[in-house]
Structure formats: structure tokens, C-alpha cells
Amino acid sequence: MRLDKFICDCTGLTRSQAGKAIRQKLVTINGELVKQAALQVTPSDQVMLDGEQLQLIGLRYFMLHKPAGYICANDDPDHPTVFTLLDEPLVERLHTVGRLDMDTTGILLLTDDGQWSHRISSPKHHVAKTYRVWTADAITPDAISLFAEGVMLRGEKDPTKTAELEIIGEHEALLTIHEGRYHQVKRMFAAIGNKVEQLHREKIGGLQLPADLAEGEYRQLTAAELALLKG
Ligand code: URA
């Protein structure tokens, strides 16, 4: 890889900023000052920028226990974003895998691997998502068959795909859906005349939000967890 591209990939600098640093004699390879941006860097080379060793950041996969009050967007003028909860270099390269509403809590995946996130969030791959739902009105047993058959959401042409509802209490249920339409869970309950008061995502595919990951905390996914998401 070219030296200037290597510097950009490691630091987030632009090509022209990387070129400038090279011209300013801030860059060494294996202890030797270098002047050419086009020089090839190999994995065993030790590249230093202004006295700091540069290292390529590989693809990253995180899970966050999203608290209420945070927004799944890169920036927002009025609310903190979920990215403010991450203490990572080049955080601007990360994106969320799908979105949770600002008031929804629970498991949220973040990555800089666009292909991976597309596979998990694309309806074609049917990755199930399970939500714990608390409602304003009592959940009646007929909701189970209505959601299994699919309901019409306001303003949409096609009914929702089959979804599994497990009633836990009068106002509490687990709902597993296999697609990710805008405000889907809230709109599904609205479609049967109820209202979601609180929403928490517990599971994505085979991956459960771990009990020891407190609200606002995040960590890297393990190899075993990544394998679970492959299905
Ligand atoms: N469905 C919703 O309505 N909101 C969410 O945050 C996630 C799914």
C-alpha cells in the first residue's frame, strides 16, 4: 500500500494532509526519514508519524447496551448520539447496524464493516430481532395470531412478515420480527389498537444482550458471537 494511503487509513488524515506531513519530514519508515508519498509500505514496516507508531485499524464489531435518550445518527443538533458512548479511535468510521428509536433501549451493533451490517439488517437475510415490549393497554391473546398472519401498517402497501408474540404479562410481551421497517414494533402495536410505552431490544439473531453489559456500556464482539450472527 502507498505510504500516504497507509497514513490516511491509520489516522483519518486526508491524502493532502498525509502528503504535507511527509513533506514536513514528520514520517519515518524503520527509522529512516522518507520523502515520497508513493513509497510502498509492507506489513512488517514500522511507520512513525511525528514520533508515534502508526497501526492499521482492522474491521471492528461492537455491541452496545443503548440507553434511552441517545440517537442512532452520526450527529444531531439536539441530542447525544450513541457514538458519544464509544471511546475508540476514528469513531467517525463506525456506523450502527440498523437503528433504535431515541427512547428504545437494548442491544445495538456498531461496525465499520459495511458488508457485514448490510447482511444483518437487510430483510433478505431474515435476521430475527426480539424486543421486550410494555404496552398501555392489556395485550389480548388474539395479538398472537394477528402478528403471525401479518398486519397492515399505516401508509404501507404490504402486510408485515410473520412475527412471533409471546405474552409475558398483561402489559408485557416478547415480539420477534424478521424485518426492520421504520418504527416497526410501535406501528405493529398501533395497528392492533394498542400503544407501546417502553421498548427494549434483547436479541439480534442468536445474539442475546449479555446480563453483565450495563446500560451505556459496550464491548467488542467475540469470535463466537460473530459466528452466532452468521446464523
Ligand atoms: N421498532 C420500533 O418501533 N422502534 C425501535 O426502536 C425498534 C423497532
mmCIF file of N, CA and C and ligand atoms in Angstrom, residues 66 99-105 129 131 177 179-188 196 199-201, ligand 1:
data_model
loop_
_atom_site.group_PDB
_atom_site.id
_atom_site.type_symbol
_atom_site.label_atom_id
_atom_site.label_comp_id
_atom_site.label_asym_id
_atom_site.label_seq_id
_atom_site.Cartn_x
_atom_site.Cartn_y
_atom_site.Cartn_z
ATOM 1 N N LYS A 66 -27.678 0.132 24.522
ATOM 2 C CA LYS A 66 -28.111 1.519 24.303
ATOM 3 C C LYS A 66 -29.060 1.980 25.414
ATOM 4 N N ARG A 99 -31.205 0.848 13.283
ATOM 5 C CA ARG A 99 -31.389 1.935 14.258
ATOM 6 C C ARG A 99 -32.362 1.535 15.344
ATOM 7 N N LEU A 100 -32.181 2.140 16.503
ATOM 8 C CA LEU A 100 -33.205 2.065 17.541
ATOM 9 C C LEU A 100 -33.692 3.492 17.765
ATOM 10 N N ASP A 101 -34.975 3.624 18.096
ATOM 11 C CA ASP A 101 -35.511 4.960 18.376
ATOM 12 C C ASP A 101 -34.809 5.546 19.597
ATOM 13 N N MET A 102 -34.917 6.852 19.740
ATOM 14 C CA MET A 102 -34.218 7.504 20.853
ATOM 15 C C MET A 102 -34.659 6.929 22.211
ATOM 16 N N ASP A 103 -35.950 6.601 22.345
ATOM 17 C CA ASP A 103 -36.430 6.102 23.645
ATOM 18 C C ASP A 103 -36.294 4.585 23.790
ATOM 19 N N THR A 104 -35.810 3.886 22.767
ATOM 20 C CA THR A 104 -35.648 2.426 22.851
ATOM 21 C C THR A 104 -34.289 2.101 23.468
ATOM 22 N N THR A 105 -34.285 1.084 24.312
ATOM 23 C CA THR A 105 -33.034 0.631 24.935
ATOM 24 C C THR A 105 -32.673 -0.744 24.357
ATOM 25 N N LYS A 129 -35.068 -10.245 15.202
ATOM 26 C CA LYS A 129 -34.780 -9.311 16.302
ATOM 27 C C LYS A 129 -35.898 -9.457 17.322
ATOM 28 N N TYR A 131 -37.759 -8.097 20.734
ATOM 29 C CA TYR A 131 -37.994 -6.909 21.564
ATOM 30 C C TYR A 131 -38.872 -7.265 22.757
ATOM 31 N N ILE A 177 -39.373 -10.117 15.317
ATOM 32 C CA ILE A 177 -39.703 -9.734 13.937
ATOM 33 C C ILE A 177 -38.530 -10.114 13.030
ATOM 34 N N GLU A 179 -37.898 -8.422 9.942
ATOM 35 C CA GLU A 179 -37.635 -7.319 9.016
ATOM 36 C C GLU A 179 -37.416 -6.079 9.880
ATOM 37 N N GLY A 180 -37.163 -4.958 9.264
ATOM 38 C CA GLY A 180 -36.842 -3.782 10.075
ATOM 39 C C GLY A 180 -37.414 -2.524 9.484
ATOM 40 N N ARG A 181 -38.756 -2.449 9.488
ATOM 41 C CA ARG A 181 -39.369 -1.232 8.941
ATOM 42 C C ARG A 181 -39.313 -0.126 9.989
ATOM 43 N N TYR A 182 -39.528 1.098 9.504
ATOM 44 C CA TYR A 182 -39.455 2.299 10.346
ATOM 45 C C TYR A 182 -40.425 2.172 11.522
ATOM 46 N N HIS A 183 -39.928 2.321 12.745
ATOM 47 C CA HIS A 183 -40.756 2.229 13.967
ATOM 48 C C HIS A 183 -41.629 0.976 13.972
ATOM 49 N N GLN A 184 -41.075 -0.124 13.472
ATOM 50 C CA GLN A 184 -41.938 -1.279 13.190
ATOM 51 C C GLN A 184 -42.742 -1.779 14.386
ATOM 52 N N VAL A 185 -42.082 -1.947 15.524
ATOM 53 C CA VAL A 185 -42.779 -2.556 16.664
ATOM 54 C C VAL A 185 -43.891 -1.627 17.157
ATOM 55 N N LYS A 186 -43.569 -0.361 17.258
ATOM 56 C CA LYS A 186 -44.585 0.604 17.739
ATOM 57 C C LYS A 186 -45.773 0.643 16.767
ATOM 58 N N ARG A 187 -45.473 0.602 15.470
ATOM 59 C CA ARG A 187 -46.554 0.660 14.475
ATOM 60 C C ARG A 187 -47.355 -0.638 14.437
ATOM 61 N N MET A 188 -46.705 -1.762 14.724
ATOM 62 C CA MET A 188 -47.467 -3.027 14.759
ATOM 63 C C MET A 188 -48.477 -3.002 15.897
ATOM 64 N N VAL A 196 -47.244 1.195 22.417
ATOM 65 C CA VAL A 196 -46.015 0.792 23.105
ATOM 66 C C VAL A 196 -45.591 1.918 24.048
ATOM 67 N N LEU A 199 -39.783 0.107 25.137
ATOM 68 C CA LEU A 199 -39.294 -0.895 24.179
ATOM 69 C C LEU A 199 -37.810 -1.166 24.438
ATOM 70 N N HIS A 200 -37.488 -2.456 24.447
ATOM 71 C CA HIS A 200 -36.108 -2.855 24.767
ATOM 72 C C HIS A 200 -35.739 -4.015 23.846
ATOM 73 N N ARG A 201 -34.650 -3.876 23.079
ATOM 74 C CA ARG A 201 -34.252 -4.992 22.195
ATOM 75 C C ARG A 201 -33.335 -5.929 22.964
HETATM 76 N N1 URA B 1 -39.360 -0.802 16.409
HETATM 77 C C1 URA B 1 -39.682 0.418 16.893
HETATM 78 O O1 URA B 1 -40.810 0.842 16.822
HETATM 79 N N2 URA B 1 -38.686 1.133 17.464
HETATM 80 C C2 URA B 1 -37.418 0.686 17.603
HETATM 81 O O2 URA B 1 -36.572 1.394 18.160
HETATM 82 C C3 URA B 1 -37.117 -0.585 17.091
HETATM 83 C C4 URA B 1 -38.117 -1.304 16.496
#
